Short mmCIF file of C-alpha atoms and ligand atoms in Angstrom, two decimals:
data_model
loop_
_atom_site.label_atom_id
_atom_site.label_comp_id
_atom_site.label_asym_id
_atom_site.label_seq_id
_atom_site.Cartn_x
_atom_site.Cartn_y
_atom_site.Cartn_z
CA UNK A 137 43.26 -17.46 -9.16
CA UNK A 138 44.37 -16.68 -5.57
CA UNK A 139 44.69 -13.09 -4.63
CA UNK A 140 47.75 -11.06 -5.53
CA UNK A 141 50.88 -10.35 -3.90
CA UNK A 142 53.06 -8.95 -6.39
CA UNK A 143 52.54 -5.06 -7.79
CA UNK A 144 51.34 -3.77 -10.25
CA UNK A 145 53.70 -1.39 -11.60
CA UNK A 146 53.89 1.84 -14.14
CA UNK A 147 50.15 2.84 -11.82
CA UNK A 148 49.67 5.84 -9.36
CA UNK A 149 49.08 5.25 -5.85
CA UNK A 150 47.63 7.00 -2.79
CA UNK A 151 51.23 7.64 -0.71
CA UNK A 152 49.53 10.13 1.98
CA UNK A 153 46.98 13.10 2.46
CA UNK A 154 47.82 16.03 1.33
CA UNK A 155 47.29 17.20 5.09
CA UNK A 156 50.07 14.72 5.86
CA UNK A 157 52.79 16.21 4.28
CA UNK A 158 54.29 19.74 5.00
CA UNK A 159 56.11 21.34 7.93
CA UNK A 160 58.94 20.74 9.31
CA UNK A 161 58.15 16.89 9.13
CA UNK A 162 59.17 14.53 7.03
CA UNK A 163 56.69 11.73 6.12
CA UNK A 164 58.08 7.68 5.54
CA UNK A 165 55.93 5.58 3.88
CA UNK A 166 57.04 2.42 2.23
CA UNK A 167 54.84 2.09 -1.32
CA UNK A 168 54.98 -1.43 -3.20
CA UNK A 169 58.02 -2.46 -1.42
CA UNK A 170 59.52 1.62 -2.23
CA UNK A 171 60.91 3.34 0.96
CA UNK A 172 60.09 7.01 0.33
CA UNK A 173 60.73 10.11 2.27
CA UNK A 174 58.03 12.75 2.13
CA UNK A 175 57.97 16.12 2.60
CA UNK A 176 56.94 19.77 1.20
CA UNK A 177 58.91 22.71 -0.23
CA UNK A 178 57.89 26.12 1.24
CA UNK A 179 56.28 27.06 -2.25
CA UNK A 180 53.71 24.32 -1.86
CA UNK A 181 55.35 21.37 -3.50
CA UNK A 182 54.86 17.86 -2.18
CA UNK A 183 57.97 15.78 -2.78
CA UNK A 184 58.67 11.74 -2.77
CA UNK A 185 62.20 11.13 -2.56
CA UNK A 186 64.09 7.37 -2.05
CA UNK A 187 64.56 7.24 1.28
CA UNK A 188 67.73 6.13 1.48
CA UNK A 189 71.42 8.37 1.36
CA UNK A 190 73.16 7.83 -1.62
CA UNK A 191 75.93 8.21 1.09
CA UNK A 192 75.87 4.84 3.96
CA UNK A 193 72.04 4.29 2.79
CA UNK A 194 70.78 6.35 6.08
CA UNK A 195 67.05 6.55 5.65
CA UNK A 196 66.01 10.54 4.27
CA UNK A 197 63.31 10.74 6.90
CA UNK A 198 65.34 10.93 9.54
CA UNK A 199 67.08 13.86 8.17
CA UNK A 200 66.03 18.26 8.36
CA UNK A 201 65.04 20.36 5.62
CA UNK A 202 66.23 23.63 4.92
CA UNK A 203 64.75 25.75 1.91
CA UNK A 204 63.15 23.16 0.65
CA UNK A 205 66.60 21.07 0.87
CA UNK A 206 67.03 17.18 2.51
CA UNK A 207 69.77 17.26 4.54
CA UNK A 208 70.68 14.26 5.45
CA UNK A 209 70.58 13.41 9.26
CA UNK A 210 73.51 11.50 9.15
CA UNK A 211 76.36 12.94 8.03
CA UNK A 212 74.52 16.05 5.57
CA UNK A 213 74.29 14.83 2.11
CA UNK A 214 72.07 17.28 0.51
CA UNK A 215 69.46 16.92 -1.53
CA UNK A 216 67.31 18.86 -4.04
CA UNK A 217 64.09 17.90 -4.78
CA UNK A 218 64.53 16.02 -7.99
CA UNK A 219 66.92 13.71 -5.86
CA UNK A 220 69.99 15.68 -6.85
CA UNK A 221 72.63 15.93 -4.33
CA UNK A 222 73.88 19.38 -4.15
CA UNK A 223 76.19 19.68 -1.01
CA UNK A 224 78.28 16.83 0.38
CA UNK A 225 80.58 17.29 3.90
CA UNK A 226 84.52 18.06 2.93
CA UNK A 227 84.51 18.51 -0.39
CA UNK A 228 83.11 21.06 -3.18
CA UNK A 229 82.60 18.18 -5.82
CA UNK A 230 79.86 16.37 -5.73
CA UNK A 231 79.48 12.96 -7.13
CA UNK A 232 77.91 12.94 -10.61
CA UNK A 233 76.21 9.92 -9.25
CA UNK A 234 75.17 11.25 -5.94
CA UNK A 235 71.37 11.17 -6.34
CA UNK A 236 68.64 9.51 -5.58
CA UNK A 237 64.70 8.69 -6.73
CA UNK A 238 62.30 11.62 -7.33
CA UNK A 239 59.24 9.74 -7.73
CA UNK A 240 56.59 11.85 -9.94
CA UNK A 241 54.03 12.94 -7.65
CA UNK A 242 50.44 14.55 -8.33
CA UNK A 243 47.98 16.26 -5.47
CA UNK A 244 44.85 15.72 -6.32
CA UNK A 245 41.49 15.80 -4.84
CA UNK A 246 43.11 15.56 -1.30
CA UNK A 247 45.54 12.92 -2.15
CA UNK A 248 49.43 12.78 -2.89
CA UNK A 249 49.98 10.24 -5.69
CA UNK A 250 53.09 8.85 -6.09
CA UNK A 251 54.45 7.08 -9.46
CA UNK A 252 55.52 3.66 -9.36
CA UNK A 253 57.47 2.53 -12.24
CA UNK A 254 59.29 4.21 -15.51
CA UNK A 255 59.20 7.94 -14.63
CA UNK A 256 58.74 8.64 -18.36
CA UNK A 257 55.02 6.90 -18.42
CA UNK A 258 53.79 8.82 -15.57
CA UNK A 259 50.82 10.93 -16.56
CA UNK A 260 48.91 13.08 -14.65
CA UNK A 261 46.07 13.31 -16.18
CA UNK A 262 46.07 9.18 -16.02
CA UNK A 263 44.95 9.47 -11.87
CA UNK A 264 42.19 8.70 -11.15
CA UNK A 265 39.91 11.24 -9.60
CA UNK A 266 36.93 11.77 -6.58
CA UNK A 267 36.54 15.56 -7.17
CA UNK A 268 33.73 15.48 -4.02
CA UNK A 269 36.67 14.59 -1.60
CA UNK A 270 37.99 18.07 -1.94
CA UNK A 271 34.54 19.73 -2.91
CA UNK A 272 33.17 22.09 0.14
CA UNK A 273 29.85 21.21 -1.55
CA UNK A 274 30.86 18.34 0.46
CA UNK A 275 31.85 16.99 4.16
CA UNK A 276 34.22 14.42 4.47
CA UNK A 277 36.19 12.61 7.53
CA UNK A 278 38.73 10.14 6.68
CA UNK A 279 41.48 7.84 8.21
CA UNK A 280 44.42 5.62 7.94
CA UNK A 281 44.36 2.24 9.20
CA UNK A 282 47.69 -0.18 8.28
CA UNK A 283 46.59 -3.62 7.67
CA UNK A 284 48.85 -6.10 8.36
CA UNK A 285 47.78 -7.96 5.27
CA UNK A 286 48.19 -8.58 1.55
CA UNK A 287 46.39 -5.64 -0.41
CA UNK A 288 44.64 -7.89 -2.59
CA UNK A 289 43.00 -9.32 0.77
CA UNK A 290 41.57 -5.69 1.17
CA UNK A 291 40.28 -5.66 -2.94
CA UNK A 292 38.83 -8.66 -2.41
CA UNK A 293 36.73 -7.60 1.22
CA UNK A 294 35.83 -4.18 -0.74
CA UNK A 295 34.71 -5.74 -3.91
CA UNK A 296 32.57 -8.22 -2.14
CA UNK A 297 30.02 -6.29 0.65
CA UNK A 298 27.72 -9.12 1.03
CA UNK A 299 30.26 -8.99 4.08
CA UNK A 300 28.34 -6.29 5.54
CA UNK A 301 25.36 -8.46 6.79
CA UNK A 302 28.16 -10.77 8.76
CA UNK A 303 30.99 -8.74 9.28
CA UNK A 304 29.25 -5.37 10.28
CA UNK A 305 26.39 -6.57 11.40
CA UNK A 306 24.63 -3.88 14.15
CA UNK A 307 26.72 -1.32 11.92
CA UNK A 308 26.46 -1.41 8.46
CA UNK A 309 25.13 -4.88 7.78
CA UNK A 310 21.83 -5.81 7.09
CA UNK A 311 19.98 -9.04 6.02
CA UNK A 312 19.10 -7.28 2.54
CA UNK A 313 22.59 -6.97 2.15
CA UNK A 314 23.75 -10.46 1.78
CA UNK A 315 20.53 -11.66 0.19
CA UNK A 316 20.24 -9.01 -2.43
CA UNK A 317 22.21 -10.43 -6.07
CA UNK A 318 24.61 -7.80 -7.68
CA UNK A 319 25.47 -6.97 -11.09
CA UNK A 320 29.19 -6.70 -12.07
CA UNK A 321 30.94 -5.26 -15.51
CA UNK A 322 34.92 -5.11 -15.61
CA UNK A 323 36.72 -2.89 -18.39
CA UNK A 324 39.77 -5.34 -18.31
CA UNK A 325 41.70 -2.47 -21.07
CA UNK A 326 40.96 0.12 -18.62
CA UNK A 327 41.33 -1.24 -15.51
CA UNK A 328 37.59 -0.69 -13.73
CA UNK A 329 35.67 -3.12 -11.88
CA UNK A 330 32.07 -2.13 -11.31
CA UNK A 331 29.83 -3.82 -9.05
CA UNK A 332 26.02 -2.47 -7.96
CA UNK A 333 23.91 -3.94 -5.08
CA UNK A 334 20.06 -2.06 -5.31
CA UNK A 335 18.18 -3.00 -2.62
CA UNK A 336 14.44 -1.21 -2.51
CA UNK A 337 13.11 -2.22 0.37
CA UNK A 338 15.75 -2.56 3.39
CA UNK A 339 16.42 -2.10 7.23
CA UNK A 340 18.22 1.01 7.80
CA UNK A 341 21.64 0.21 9.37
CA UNK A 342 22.36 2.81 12.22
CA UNK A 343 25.39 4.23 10.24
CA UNK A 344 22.47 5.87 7.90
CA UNK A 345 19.85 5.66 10.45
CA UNK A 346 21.70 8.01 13.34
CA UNK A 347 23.40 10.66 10.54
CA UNK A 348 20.36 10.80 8.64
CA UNK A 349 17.20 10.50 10.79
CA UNK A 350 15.75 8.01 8.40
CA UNK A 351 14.13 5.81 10.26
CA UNK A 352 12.76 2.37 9.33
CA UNK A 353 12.66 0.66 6.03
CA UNK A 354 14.57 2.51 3.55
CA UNK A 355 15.82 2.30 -0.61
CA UNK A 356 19.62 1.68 -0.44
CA UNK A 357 21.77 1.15 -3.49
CA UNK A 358 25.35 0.50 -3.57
CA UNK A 359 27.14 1.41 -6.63
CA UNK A 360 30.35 0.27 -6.51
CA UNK A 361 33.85 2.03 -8.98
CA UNK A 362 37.02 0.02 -8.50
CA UNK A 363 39.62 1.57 -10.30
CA UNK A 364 42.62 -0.64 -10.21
CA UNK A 365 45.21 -0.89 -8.46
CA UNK A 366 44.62 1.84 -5.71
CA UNK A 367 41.29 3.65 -5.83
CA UNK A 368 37.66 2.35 -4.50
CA UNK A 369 34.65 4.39 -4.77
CA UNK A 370 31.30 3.36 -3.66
CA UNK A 371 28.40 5.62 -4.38
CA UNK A 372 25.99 5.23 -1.84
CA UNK A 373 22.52 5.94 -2.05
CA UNK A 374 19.38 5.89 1.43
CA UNK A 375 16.10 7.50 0.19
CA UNK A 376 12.71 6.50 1.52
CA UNK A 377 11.28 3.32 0.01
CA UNK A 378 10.11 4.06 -2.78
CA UNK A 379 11.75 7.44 -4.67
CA UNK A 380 13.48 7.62 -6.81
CA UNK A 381 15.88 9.76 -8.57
CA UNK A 382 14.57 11.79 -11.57
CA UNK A 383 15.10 11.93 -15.19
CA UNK A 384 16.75 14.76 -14.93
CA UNK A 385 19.15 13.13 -12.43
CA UNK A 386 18.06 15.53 -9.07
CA UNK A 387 17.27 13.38 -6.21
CA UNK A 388 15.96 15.59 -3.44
CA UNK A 389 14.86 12.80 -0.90
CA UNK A 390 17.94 10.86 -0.62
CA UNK A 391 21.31 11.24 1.23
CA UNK A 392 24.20 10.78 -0.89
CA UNK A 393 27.99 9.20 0.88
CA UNK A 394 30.53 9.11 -1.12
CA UNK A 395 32.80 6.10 0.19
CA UNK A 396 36.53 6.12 -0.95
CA UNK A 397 39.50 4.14 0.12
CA UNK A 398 42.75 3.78 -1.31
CA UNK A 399 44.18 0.51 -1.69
CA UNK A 400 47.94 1.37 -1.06
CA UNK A 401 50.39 -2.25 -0.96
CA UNK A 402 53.36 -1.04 1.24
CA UNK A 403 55.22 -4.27 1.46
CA UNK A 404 54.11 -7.90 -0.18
CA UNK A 405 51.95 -8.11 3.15
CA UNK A 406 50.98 -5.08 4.61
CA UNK A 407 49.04 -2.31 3.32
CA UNK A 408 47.94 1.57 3.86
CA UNK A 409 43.57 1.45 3.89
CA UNK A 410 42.69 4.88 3.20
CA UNK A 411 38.79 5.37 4.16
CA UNK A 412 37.12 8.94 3.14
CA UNK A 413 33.79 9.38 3.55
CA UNK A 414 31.87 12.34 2.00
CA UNK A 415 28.00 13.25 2.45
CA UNK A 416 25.85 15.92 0.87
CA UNK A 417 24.02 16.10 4.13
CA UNK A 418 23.67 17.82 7.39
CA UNK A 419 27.28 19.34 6.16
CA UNK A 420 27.70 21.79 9.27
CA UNK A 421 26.95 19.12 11.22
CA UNK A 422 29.91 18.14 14.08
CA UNK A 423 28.28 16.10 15.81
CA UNK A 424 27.03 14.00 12.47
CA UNK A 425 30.99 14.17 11.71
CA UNK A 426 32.31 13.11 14.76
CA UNK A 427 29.42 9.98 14.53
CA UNK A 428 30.20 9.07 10.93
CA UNK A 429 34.03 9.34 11.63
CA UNK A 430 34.12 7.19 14.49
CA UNK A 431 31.47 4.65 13.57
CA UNK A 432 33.11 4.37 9.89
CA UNK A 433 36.61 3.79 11.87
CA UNK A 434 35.15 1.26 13.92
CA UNK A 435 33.41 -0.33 10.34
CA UNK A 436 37.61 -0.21 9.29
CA UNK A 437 39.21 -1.88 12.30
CA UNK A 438 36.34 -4.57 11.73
CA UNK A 439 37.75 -5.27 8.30
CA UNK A 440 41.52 -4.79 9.82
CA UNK A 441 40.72 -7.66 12.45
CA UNK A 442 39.64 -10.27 9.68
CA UNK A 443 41.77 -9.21 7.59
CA UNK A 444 45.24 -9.62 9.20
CA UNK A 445 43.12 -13.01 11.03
CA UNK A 446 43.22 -14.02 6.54
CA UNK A 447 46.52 -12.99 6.02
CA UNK A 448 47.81 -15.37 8.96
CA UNK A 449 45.98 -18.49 7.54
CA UNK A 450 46.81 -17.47 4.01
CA UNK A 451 50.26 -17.03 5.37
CA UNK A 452 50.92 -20.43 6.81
CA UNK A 453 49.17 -22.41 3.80
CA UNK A 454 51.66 -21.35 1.49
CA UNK A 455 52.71 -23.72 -1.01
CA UNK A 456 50.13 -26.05 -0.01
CA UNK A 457 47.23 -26.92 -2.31
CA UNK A 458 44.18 -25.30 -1.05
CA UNK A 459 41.42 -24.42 -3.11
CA UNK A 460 38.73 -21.52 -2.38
CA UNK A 461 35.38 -22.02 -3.92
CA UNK A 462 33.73 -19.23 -5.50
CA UNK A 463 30.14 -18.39 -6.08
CA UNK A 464 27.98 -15.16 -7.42
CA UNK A 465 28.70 -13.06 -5.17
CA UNK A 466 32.78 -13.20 -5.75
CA UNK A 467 32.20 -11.96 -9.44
CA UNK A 468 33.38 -8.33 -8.41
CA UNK A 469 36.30 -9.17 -6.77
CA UNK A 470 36.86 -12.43 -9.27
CA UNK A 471 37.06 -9.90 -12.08
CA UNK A 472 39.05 -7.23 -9.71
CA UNK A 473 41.79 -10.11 -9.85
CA UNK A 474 42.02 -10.79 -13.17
CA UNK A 475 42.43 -6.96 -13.83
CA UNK A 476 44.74 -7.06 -11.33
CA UNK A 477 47.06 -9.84 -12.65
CA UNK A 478 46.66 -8.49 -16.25
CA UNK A 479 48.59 -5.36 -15.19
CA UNK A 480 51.19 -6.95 -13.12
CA UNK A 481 51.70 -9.34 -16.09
CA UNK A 482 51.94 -6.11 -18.53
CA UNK A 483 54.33 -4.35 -16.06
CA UNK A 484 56.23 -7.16 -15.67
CA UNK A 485 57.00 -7.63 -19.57
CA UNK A 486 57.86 -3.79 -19.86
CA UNK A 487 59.93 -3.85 -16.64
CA UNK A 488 62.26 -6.62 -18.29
CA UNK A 489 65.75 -5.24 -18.72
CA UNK A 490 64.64 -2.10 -17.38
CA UNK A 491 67.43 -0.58 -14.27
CA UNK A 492 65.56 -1.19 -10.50
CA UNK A 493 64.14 2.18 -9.30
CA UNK A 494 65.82 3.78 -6.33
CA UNK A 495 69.18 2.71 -7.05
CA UNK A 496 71.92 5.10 -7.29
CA UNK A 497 72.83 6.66 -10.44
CA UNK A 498 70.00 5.00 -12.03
CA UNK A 499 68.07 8.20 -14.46
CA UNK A 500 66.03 10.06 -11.95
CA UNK A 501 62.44 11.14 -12.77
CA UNK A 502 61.33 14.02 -14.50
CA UNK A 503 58.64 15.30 -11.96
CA UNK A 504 55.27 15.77 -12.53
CA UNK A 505 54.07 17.94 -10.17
CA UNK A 506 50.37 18.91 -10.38
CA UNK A 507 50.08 20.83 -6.95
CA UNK A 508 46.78 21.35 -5.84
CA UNK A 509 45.31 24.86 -5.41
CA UNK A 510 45.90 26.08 -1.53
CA UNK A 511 48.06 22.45 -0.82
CA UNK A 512 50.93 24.82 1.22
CA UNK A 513 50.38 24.88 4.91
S1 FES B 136 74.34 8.35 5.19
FE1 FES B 136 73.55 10.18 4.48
S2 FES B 136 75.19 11.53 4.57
FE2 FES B 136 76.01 9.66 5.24
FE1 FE2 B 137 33.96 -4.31 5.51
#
C-alpha cells in the first residue's frame, strides 16, 4: 500500500495560526487542492473564504477589507463573510448567484481549522485538540516549513522515528533510538494511530541535553498520538535513568515536550508541516526558547531535505512497478495508511453525486465559528 496522494475529505485541517490571520492582511493558503483567502473580522472572527471572484475568478487575497468586508481587488465585488456578495460595481442588483465558499472554520488551541468537505458534517466538537499549545502552564515555539512533497511522505517520516538515529543524528538521534522495538495500536473507526518507543537507559541527545541540563544517560519515552488526517502529537518524556512516574500520575524528575505538527496536504504534492513544541520546563526561559526553536527548525528542514529528495524519486517512478519492503518498525505508519485510505475511500463514496466545493452558486456553508477566547488582535 504506497503512501497517499489523494484527500481525505469531510476532516478538519490545520489552515494557519491563529497569530497568522488578522490585520489588514489577508492570508492564501491552498488546503487539499482548496485555494482559500484568509482573513479576520474586527470582532475577532477568523474567516476562510474561496479565493477566487465569483466575478473573472481574481484570487480574494489580493483584494482589501473594509468592516469586515472582501472587496475584491479587481474590479470590487464584495463579499460578506459567509461568501455572500453584497455590493457589485454599476448596478444595485446583485446576482442571486454571486457567492462564493465559506468554509466552516474553528480556533482552537492556537490553530484555525478549516472544513473540508459537506459543510453540513462539520462539527466542532469533532477537532481534535492539544489544550497545552495554548496553556500558559506551558511554553511553546512553533513554525511553518512547506514541503515540497506528498503529505503522506510526512505521516509516514512522523510515524516512523527510528529515523532519528540516521536522520538527526548529533540532534535528536541516538543509537537507542533505532534499536529500541515499539508498540503500535490503530483505532481504524476512529481514526488514531498510536505508536510508543520507551527507552530506559539512553544517550541524551543535545536537544534535551542543552534545554534541560540533563546530562548523560537518561529514561526517554516517546509516546506517539496520530490523529488522522492532520494532527501529530508526540508526548515526550527525559527523566533520570531510572524514575519513574507515580501512581498517582506526578512525575517531578522529568521534563515533559509536547511535540505537535499538523499534517496540512495543500496540493497532491506539497504540504504545510506545522511543528509546535511545548515544555513544562525552564518556561521563562528565552534563551531555552530561542535554543529549542532553532534547533527543532533545523530537526524540520532535516526532514524537508529528505523529504522533497522522496518525493522526486517517488515522482519519477510513477507507474512503474516498484515495491518497498516493510519491516517492524513501519507498523505505525503501515497502520497510519490504512486509516488513511479507509477515510478517503469513505469520503469518496459520500462525495459521489455531491456538487464540487468552491464553485459558484453551489449551497454555501453554514459557519461554524468557535472563536477562541482573546483570538482578535
Ligand atoms: S474579478 Fe473580482 S470583481 Fe472582477
Ligand atoms: Fe524527522
Amino acid at each position: 500500500m504506497p503512501v497517499p496522494t489523494a484527500f481525505a475529505r469531510d476532516q478538519w485541517y490545520v489552515a494557519a495560526y491563529g497569530s497568522e490571520v488578522g490585520g489588514e492582511e489577508i492570508l492564501a493558503r491552498t488546503v487539499c487542492g482548496e485555494p482559500m483567502a484568509l482573513y479576520r473580522t474586527p470582532d475577532g472572527h477568523a474567516v476562510a473564504l474561496a479565493d477566487r471572484c465569483v466575478h473573472r475568478r481574481y484570487p480574494l487575497s489580493e483584494g482589501t477589507l473594509e468592516d469586515g468586508r472582501l472587496v475584491c481587488g479587481y474590479h470590487g465585488f464584495t463579499y460578506d463573510r459567509a461568501g455572500a456578495c453584497v455590493s457589485v460595481p454599476g448596478q444595485t442588483r446583485v446576482p442571486r448567484t454571486a457567492r462564493v465558499t465559506s468554509y466552516p472554520l474553528a480556533e482552537l488551541d492556537g490553530f484555525v481549522w478549516v472544513w473540508i468537505g459537506d459543510p453540513a458534517r462539520a462539527d466542532v466538537s469533532a477537532v481534535p485538540r492539544a489544550p497545552w499549545l495554548a496553556d500558559p502552564a506551558w511554553t511553546v515555539v512553533r513554525g511553518m516549513e512547506p514541503l515540497n512533497a506528498r503529505y503522506g511522505l510526512l505521516v509516514d517520516n512522523l510515524l516512523d522515528l527510528s529515523h532519528e538515529t540516521f536522520l538527526h543524528a548529533g540532534y535528536i538521534g541516538t543509537p537507542e533510538v533505532a534499536a529500541t522495538p515499539i508498540t503500535t495500536e490503530a483505532d481504524e473507526e476512529r481514526g488514531i494511530v498510536r505508536v510508543s518507543r520507551h527507552m530506559d537507559d539512553a544517550e541524551c541527545p543535545p536537544f534535551y541535553a542543552d534545554s534541560t541540563g540533563l546530562k548523560g544517560r537518561v529514561s526517554r519515552w516517546q509516546d506517539i498520538e496520530y490523529h488522522a488526517p492532520c494532527l501529530y502529537l508526540l508526548h515526550s518524556r527525559i527523566a533520570p535513568v531510572g524514575s519513574v512516574p507515580g501512581a498517582d500520575g506526578s512525575d517531578p524528575d522529568a521534563f515533559h515536550t509536547e511535540v505537535a505538527y499538523a499534517i496540512t496536504p495543500s496540493t497532491e504534492t506539497t504540504t504545510y508541516d506545522f511543528w509546535l513544541v511545548a515544555r513544562d520546563f525552564a518556561r521563562e526561559d528565552e534563551g531555552v526558547s530561542a535554543f529549542l526553536h532553532d534547533f527543532n527548525r533545523t530537526v524540520v528542514l532535516q526532514d524537508v531535505t529528505a523529504l522533497d529528495i522522496l518525493e522526486r524519486v517517488t515522482a519519477e517512478e510513477e507507474g512503474r512497478r516498484v515495491q518497498e519492503l516493510s519491516i517492524g518498525i513501519d507498523a505505525g505508519g503501515l497502520a497510519a495508511r490504512r486509516v488513511l485510505e479507509r477515510m478517503i475511500a469513505r469520503s469518496a463514496k459520500r462525495d459521489e453525486g455531491a456538487p464540487a466545493a468552491g464553485v459558484p452558486g453551489a449551497a454555501t456553508a453554514a459557519v461554524a465559528v468557535a472563536p477562541e477566547a482573546g483570538a482578535a488582535r
